[in-house]
mmCIF file of N, CA and C in Angstrom:
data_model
loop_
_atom_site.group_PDB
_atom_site.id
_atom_site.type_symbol
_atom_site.label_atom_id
_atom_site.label_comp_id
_atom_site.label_asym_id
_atom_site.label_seq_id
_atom_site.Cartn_x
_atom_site.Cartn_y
_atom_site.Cartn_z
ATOM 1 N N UNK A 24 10.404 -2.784 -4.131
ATOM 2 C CA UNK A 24 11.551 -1.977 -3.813
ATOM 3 C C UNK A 24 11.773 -1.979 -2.311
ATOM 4 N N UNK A 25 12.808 -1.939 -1.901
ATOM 5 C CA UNK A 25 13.273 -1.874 -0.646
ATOM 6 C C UNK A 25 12.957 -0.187 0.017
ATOM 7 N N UNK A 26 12.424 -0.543 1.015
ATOM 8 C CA UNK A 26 11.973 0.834 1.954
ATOM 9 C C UNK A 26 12.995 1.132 3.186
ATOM 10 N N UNK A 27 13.769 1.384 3.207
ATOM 11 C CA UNK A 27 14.840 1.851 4.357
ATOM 12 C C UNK A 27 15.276 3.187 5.206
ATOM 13 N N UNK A 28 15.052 3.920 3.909
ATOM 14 C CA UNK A 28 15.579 5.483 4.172
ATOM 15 C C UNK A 28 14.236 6.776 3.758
ATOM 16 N N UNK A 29 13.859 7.912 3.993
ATOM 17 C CA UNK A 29 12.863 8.381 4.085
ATOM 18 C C UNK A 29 12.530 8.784 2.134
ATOM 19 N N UNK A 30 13.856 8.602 1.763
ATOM 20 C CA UNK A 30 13.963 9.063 0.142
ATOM 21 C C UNK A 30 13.049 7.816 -0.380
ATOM 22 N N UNK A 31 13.283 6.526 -0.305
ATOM 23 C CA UNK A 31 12.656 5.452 -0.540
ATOM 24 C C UNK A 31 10.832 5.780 -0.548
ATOM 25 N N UNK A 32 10.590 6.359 0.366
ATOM 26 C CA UNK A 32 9.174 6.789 0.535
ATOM 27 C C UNK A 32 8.980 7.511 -0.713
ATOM 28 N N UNK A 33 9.545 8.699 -0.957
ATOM 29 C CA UNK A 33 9.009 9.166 -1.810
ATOM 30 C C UNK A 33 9.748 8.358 -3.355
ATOM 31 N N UNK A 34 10.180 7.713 -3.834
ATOM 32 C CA UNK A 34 10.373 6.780 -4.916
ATOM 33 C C UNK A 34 9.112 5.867 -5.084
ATOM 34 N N UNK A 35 8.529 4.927 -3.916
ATOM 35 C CA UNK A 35 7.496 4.014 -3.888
ATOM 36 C C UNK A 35 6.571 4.989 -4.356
ATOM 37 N N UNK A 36 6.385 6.017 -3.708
ATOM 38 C CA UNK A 36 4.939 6.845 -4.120
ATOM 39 C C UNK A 36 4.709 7.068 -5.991
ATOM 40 N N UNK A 37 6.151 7.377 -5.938
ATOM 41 C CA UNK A 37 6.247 7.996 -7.412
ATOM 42 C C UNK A 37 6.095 6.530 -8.373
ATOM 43 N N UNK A 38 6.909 5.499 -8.161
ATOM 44 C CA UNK A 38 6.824 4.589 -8.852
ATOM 45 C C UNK A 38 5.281 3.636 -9.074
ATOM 46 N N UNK A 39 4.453 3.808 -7.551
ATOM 47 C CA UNK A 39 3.058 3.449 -7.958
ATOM 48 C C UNK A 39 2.536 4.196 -8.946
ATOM 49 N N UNK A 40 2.665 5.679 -8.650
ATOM 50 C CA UNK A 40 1.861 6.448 -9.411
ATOM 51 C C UNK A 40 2.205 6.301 -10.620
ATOM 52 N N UNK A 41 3.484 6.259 -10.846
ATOM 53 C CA UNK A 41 3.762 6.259 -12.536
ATOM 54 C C UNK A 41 3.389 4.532 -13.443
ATOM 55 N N UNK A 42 3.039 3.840 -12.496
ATOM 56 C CA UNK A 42 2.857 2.462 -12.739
ATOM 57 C C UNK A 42 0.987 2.423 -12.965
ATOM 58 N N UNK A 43 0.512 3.019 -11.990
ATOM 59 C CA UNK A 43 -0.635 2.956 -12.509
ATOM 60 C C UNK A 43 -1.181 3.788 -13.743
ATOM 61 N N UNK A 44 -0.487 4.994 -13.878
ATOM 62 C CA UNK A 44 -0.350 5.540 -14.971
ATOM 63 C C UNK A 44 -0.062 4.930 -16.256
ATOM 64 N N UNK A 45 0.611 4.058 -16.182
ATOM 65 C CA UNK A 45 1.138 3.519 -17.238
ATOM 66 C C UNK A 45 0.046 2.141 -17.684
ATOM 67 N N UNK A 46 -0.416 1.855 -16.318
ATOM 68 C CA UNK A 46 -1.808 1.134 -16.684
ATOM 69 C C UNK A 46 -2.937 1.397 -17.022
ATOM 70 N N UNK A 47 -3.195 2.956 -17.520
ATOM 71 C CA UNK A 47 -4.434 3.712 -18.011
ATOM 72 C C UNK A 47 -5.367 3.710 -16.893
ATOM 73 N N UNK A 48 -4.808 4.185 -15.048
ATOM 74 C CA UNK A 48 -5.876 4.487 -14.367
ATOM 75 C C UNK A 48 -6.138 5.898 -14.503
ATOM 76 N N UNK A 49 -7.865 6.335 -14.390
ATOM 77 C CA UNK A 49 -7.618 7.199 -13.928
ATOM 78 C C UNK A 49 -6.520 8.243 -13.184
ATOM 79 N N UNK A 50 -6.714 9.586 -13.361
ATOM 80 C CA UNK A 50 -5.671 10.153 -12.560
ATOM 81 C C UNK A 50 -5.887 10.440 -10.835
ATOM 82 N N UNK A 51 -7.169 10.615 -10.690
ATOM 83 C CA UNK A 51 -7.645 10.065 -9.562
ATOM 84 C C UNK A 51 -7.169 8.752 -9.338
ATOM 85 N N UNK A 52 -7.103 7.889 -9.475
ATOM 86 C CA UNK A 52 -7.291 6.357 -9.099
ATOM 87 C C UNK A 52 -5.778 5.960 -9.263
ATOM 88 N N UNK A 53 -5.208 6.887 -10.108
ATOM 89 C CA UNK A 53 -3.169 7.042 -9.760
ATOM 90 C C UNK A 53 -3.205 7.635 -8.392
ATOM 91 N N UNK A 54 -3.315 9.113 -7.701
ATOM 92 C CA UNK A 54 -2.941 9.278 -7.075
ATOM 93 C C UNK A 54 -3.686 8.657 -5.717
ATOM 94 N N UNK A 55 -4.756 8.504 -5.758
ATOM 95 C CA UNK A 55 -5.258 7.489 -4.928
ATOM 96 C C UNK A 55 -4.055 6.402 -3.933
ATOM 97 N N UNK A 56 -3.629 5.595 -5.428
ATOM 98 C CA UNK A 56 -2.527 4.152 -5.273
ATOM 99 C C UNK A 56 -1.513 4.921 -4.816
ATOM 100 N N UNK A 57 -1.064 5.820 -5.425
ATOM 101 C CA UNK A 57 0.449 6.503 -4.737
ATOM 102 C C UNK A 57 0.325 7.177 -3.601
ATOM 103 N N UNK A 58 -0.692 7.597 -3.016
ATOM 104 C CA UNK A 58 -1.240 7.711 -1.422
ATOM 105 C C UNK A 58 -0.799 7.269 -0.723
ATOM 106 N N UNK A 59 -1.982 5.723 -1.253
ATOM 107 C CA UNK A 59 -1.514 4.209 -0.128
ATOM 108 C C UNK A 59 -0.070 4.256 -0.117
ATOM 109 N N UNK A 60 0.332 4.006 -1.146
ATOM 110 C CA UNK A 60 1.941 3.062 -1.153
ATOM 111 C C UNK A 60 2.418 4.107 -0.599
ATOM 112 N N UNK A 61 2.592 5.538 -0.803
ATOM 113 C CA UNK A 61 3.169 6.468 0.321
ATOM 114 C C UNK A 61 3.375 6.185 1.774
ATOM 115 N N UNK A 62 1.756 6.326 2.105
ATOM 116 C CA UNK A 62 1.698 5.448 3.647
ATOM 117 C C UNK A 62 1.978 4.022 3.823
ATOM 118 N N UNK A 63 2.044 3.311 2.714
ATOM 119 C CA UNK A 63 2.505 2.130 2.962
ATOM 120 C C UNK A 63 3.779 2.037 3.772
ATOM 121 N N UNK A 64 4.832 2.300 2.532
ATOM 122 C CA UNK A 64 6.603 2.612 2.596
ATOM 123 C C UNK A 64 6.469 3.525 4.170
ATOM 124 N N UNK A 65 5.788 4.702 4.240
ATOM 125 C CA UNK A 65 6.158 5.172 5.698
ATOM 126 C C UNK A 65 5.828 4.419 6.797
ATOM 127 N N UNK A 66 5.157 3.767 6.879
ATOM 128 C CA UNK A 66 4.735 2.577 7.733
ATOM 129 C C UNK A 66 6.006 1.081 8.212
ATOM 130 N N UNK A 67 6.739 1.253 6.534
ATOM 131 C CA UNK A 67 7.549 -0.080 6.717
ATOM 132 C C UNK A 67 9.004 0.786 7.100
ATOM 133 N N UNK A 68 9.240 2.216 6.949
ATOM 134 C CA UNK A 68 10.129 2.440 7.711
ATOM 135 C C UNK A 68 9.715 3.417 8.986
ATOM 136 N N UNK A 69 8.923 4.157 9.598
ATOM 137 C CA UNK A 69 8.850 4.001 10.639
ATOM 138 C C UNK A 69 8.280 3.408 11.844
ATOM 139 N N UNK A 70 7.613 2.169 11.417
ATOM 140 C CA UNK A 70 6.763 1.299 12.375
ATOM 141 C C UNK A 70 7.293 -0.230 12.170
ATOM 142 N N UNK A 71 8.031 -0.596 11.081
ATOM 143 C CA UNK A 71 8.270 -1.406 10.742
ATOM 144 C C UNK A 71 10.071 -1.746 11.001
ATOM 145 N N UNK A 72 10.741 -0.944 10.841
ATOM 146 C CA UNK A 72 12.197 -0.562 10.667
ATOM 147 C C UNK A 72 12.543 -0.855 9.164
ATOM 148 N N UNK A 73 11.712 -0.427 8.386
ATOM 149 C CA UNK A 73 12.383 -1.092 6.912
ATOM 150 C C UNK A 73 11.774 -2.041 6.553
ATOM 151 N N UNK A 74 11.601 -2.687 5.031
ATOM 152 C CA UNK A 74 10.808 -3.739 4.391
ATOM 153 C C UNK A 74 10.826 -2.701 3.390
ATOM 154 N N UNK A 75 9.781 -4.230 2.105
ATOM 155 C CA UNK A 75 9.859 -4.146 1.079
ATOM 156 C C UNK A 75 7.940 -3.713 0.888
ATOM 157 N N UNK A 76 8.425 -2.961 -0.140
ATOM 158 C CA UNK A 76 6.748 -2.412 -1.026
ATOM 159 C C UNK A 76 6.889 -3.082 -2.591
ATOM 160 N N UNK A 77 5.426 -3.498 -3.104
ATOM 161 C CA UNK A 77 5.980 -4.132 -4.241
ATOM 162 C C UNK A 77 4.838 -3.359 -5.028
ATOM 163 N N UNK A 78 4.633 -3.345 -5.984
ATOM 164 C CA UNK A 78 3.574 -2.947 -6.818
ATOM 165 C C UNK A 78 3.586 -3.598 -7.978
ATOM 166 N N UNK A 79 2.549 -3.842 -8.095
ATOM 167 C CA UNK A 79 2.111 -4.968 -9.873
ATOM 168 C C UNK A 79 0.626 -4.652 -10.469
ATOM 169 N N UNK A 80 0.939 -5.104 -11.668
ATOM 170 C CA UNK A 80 -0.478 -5.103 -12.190
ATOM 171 C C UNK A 80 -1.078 -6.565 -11.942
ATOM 172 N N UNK A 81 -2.760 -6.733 -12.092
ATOM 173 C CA UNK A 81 -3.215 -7.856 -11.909
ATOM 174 C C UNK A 81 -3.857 -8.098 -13.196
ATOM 175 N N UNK A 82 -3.730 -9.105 -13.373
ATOM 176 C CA UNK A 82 -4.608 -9.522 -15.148
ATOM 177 C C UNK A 82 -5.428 -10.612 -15.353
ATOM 178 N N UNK A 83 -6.563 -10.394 -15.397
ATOM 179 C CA UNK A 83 -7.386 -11.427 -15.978
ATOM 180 C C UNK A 83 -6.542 -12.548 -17.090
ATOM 181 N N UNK A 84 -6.216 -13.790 -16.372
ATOM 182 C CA UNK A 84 -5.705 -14.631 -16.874
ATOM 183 C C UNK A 84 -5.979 -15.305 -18.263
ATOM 184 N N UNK A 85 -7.287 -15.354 -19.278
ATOM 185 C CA UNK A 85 -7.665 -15.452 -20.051
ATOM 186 C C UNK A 85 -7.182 -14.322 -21.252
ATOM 187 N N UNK A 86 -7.379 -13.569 -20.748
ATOM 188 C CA UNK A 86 -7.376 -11.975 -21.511
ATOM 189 C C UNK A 86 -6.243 -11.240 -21.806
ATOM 190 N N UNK A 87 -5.712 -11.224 -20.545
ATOM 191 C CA UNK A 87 -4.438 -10.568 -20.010
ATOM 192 C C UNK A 87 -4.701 -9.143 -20.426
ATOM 193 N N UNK A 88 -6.205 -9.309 -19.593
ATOM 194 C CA UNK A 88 -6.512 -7.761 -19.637
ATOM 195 C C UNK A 88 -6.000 -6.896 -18.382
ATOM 196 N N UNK A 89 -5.652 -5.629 -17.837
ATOM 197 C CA UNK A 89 -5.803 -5.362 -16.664
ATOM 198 C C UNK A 89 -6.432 -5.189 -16.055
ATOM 199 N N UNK A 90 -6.851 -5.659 -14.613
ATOM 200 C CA UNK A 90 -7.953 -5.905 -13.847
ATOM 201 C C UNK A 90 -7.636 -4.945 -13.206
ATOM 202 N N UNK A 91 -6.758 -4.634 -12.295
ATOM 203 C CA UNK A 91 -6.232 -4.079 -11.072
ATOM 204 C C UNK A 91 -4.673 -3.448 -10.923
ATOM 205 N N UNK A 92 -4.395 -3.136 -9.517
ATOM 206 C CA UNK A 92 -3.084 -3.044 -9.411
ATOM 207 C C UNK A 92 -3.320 -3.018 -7.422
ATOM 208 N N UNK A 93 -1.892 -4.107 -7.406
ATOM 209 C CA UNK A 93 -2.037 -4.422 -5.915
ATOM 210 C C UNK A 93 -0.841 -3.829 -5.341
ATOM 211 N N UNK A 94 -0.662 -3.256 -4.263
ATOM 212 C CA UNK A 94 0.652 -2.802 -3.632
ATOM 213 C C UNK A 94 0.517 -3.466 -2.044
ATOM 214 N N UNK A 95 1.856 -4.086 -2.576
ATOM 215 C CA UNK A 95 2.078 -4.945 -1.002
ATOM 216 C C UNK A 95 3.378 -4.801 -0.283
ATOM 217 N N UNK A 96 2.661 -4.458 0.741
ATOM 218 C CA UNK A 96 3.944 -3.882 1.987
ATOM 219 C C UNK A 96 4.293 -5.274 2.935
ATOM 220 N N UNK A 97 5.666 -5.592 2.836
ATOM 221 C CA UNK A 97 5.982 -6.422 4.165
ATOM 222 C C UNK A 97 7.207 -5.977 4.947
ATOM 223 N N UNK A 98 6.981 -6.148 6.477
ATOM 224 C CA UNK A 98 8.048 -5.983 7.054
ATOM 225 C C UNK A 98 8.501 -6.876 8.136
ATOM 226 N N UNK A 99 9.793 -6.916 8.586
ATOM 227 C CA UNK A 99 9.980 -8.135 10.142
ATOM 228 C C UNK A 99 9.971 -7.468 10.984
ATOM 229 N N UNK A 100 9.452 -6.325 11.185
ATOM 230 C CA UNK A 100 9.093 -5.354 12.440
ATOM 231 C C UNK A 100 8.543 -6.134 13.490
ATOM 232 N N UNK A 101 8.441 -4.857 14.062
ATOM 233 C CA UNK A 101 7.725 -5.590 15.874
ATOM 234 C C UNK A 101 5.814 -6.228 15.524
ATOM 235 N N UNK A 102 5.574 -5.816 14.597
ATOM 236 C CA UNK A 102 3.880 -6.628 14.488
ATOM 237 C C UNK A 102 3.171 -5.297 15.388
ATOM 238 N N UNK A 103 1.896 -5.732 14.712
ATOM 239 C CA UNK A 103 1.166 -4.748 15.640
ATOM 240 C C UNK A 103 -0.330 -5.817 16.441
ATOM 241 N N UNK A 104 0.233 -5.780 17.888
ATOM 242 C CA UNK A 104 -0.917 -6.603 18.424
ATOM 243 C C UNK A 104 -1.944 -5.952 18.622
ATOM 244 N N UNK A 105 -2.653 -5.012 18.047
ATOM 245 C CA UNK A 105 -4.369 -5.366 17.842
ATOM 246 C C UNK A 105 -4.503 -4.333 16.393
ATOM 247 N N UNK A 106 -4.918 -5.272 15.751
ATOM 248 C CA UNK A 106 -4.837 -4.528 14.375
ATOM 249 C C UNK A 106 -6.594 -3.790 14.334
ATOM 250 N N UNK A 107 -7.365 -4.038 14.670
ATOM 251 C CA UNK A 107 -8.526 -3.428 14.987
ATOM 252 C C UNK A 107 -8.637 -1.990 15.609
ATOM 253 N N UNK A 108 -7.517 -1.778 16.921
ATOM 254 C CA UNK A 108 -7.008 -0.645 16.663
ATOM 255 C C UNK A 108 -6.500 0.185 16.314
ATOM 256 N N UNK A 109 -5.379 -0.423 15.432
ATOM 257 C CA UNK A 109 -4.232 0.366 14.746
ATOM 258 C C UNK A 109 -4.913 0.360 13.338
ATOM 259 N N UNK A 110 -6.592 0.246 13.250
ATOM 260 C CA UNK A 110 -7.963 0.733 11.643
ATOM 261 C C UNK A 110 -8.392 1.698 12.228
ATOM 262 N N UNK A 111 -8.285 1.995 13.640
ATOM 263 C CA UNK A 111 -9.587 2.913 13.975
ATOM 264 C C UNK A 111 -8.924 4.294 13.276
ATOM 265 N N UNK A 112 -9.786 5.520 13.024
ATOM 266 C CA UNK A 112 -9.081 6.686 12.827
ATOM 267 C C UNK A 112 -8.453 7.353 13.679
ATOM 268 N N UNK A 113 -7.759 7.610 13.792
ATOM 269 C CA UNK A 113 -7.008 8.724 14.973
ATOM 270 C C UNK A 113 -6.170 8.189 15.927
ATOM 271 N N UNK A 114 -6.164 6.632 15.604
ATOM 272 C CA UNK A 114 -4.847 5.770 16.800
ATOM 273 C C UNK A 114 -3.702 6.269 16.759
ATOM 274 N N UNK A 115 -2.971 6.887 16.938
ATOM 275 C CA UNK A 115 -1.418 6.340 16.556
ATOM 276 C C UNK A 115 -0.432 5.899 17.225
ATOM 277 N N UNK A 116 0.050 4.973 17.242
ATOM 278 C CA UNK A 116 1.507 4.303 17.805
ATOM 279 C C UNK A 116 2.701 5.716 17.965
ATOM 280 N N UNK A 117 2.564 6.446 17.196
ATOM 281 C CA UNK A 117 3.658 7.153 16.709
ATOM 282 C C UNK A 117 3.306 8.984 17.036
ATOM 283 N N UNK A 118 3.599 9.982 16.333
ATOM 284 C CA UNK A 118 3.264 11.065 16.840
ATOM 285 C C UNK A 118 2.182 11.784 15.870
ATOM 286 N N UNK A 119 1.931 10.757 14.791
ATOM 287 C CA UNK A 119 1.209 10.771 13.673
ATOM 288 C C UNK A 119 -0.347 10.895 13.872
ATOM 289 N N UNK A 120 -1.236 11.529 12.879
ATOM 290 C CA UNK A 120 -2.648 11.615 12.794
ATOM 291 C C UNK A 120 -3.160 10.868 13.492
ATOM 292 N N UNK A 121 -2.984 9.196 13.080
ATOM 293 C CA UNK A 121 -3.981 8.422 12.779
ATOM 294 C C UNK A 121 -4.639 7.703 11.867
ATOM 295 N N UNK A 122 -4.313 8.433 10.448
ATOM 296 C CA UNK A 122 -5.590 8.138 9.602
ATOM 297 C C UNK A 122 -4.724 7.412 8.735
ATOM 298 N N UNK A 123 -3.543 6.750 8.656
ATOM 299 C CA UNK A 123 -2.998 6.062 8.089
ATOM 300 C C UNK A 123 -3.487 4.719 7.047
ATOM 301 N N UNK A 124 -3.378 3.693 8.421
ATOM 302 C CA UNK A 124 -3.589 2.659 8.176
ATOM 303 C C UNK A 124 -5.286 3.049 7.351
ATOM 304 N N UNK A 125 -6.131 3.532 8.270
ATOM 305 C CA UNK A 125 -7.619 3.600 8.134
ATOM 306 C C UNK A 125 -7.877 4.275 6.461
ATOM 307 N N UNK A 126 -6.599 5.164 6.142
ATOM 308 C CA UNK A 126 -6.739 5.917 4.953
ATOM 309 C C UNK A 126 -6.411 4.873 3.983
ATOM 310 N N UNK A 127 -5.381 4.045 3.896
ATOM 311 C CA UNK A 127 -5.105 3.222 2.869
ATOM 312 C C UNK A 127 -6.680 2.573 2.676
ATOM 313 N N UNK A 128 -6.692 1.808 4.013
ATOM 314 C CA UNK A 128 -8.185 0.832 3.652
ATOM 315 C C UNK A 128 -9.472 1.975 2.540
ATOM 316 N N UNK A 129 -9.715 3.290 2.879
ATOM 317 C CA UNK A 129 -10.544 4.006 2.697
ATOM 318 C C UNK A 129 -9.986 4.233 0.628
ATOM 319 N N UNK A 130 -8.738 4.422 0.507
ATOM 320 C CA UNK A 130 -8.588 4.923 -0.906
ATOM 321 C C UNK A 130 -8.473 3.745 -1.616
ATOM 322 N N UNK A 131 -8.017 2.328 -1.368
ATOM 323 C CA UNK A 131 -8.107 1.366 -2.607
ATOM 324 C C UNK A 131 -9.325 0.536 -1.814
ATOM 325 N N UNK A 132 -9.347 -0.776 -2.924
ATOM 326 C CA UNK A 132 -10.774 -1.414 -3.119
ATOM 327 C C UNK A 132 -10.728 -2.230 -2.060
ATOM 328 N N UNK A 133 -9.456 -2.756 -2.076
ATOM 329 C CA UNK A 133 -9.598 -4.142 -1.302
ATOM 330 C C UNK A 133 -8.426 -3.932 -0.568
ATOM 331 N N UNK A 134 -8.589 -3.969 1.051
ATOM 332 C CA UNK A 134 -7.720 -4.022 2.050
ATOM 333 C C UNK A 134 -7.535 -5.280 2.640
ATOM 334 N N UNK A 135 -5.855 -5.834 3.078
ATOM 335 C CA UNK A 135 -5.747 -7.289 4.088
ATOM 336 C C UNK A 135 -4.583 -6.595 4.512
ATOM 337 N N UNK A 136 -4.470 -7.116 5.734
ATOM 338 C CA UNK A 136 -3.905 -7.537 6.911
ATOM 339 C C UNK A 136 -3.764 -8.026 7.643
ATOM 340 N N UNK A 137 -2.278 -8.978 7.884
ATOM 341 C CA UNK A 137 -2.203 -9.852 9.085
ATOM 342 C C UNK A 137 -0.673 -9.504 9.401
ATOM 343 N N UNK A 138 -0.673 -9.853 10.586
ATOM 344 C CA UNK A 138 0.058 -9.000 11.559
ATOM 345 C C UNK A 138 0.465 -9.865 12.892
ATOM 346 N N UNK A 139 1.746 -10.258 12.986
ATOM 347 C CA UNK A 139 2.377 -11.327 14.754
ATOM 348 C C UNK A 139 3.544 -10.723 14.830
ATOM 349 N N UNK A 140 2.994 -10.545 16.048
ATOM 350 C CA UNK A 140 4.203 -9.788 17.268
ATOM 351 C C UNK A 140 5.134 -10.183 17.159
ATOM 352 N N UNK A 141 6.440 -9.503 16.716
ATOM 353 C CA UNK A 141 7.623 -9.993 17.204
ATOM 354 C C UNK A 141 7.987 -10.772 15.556
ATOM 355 N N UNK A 142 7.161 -10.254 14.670
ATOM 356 C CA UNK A 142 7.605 -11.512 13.477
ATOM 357 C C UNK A 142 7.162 -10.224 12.324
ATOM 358 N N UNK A 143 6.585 -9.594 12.328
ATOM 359 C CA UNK A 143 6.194 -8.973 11.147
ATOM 360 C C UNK A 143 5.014 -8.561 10.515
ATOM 361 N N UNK A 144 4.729 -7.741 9.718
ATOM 362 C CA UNK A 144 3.344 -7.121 9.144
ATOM 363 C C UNK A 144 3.534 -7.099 7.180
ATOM 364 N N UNK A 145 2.208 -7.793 6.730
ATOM 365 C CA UNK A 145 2.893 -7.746 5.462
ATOM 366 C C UNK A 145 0.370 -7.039 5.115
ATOM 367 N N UNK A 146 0.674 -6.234 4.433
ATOM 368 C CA UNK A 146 -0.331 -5.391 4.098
ATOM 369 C C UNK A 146 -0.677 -5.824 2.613
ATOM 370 N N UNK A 147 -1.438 -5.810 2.277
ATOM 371 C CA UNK A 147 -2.403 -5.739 0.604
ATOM 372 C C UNK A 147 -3.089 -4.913 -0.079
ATOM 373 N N UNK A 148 -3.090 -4.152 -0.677
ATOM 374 C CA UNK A 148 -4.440 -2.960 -0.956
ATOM 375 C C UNK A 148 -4.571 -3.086 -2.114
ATOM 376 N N UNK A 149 -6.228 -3.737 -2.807
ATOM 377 C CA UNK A 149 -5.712 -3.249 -4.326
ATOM 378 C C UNK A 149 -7.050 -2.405 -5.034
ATOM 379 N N UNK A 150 -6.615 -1.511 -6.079
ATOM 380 C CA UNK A 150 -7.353 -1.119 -6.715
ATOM 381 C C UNK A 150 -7.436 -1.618 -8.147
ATOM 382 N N UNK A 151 -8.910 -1.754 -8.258
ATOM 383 C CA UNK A 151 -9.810 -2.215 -9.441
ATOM 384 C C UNK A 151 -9.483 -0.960 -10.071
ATOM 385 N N UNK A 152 -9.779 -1.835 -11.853
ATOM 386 C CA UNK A 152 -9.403 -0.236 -12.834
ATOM 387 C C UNK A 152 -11.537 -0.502 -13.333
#
């Protein structure tokens, strides 16, 4: 879904959550995902100027069991040149906590990021069921 306007934020949140829901996670491990993708989407519109959040299930290809669920943020924002800082807790670019970026990594399984100046930031997080 497209992230543009602050309403968009709260749609991504809701639509992870109701997506992992619908994939028999935990209810912990729903609101967990709708966390991230919360901070995701706020990330791609205020650090980003806008971009897209996607959310899917992942499936063991044999089985087409559900394995997971991945939510991926991209944006053509300004990039963030040192992404090592913008993990630590308590950085912020913005007028914000801090614990953003560091919180996504902390609530799903598997965190990526790569990130060039002047070109864009596209994020990964996924949680195992």
């Amino acid at each position: 879904m497209a992230v543009n306007a602050e309403a968009d934020i709260q749609a991504a949140c809701r639509a992870a959550r109701q997506l992992a829901e619908t994939l028999e996670f935990s209810r912990t491990a729903a609101y967990h995902i709708a966390t991230a993708a919360s901070e995701l989407a706020a990330n791609l519109l205020f650090h980003g100027g806008g971009g897209w959040l996607h959310a899917h299930a992942l499936f063991d290809p044999q089985t087409q069991e559900v394995l997971g669920l991945e939510v991926l943020a991209l944006d053509h924002g300004p990039g963030i040149a040192d992404i090592a800082l913008a993990l630590t807790e308590g950085y912020s670019t913005g007028k914000g906590l801090g614990c953003g970026l560091p919180g996504v990594k902390r609530l799903m399984d598997e965190f990526m990021i790569e990130s060039t100046v002047g070109d864009g930031t596209c994020v990964k997080a996924i949680k195992w069921r």
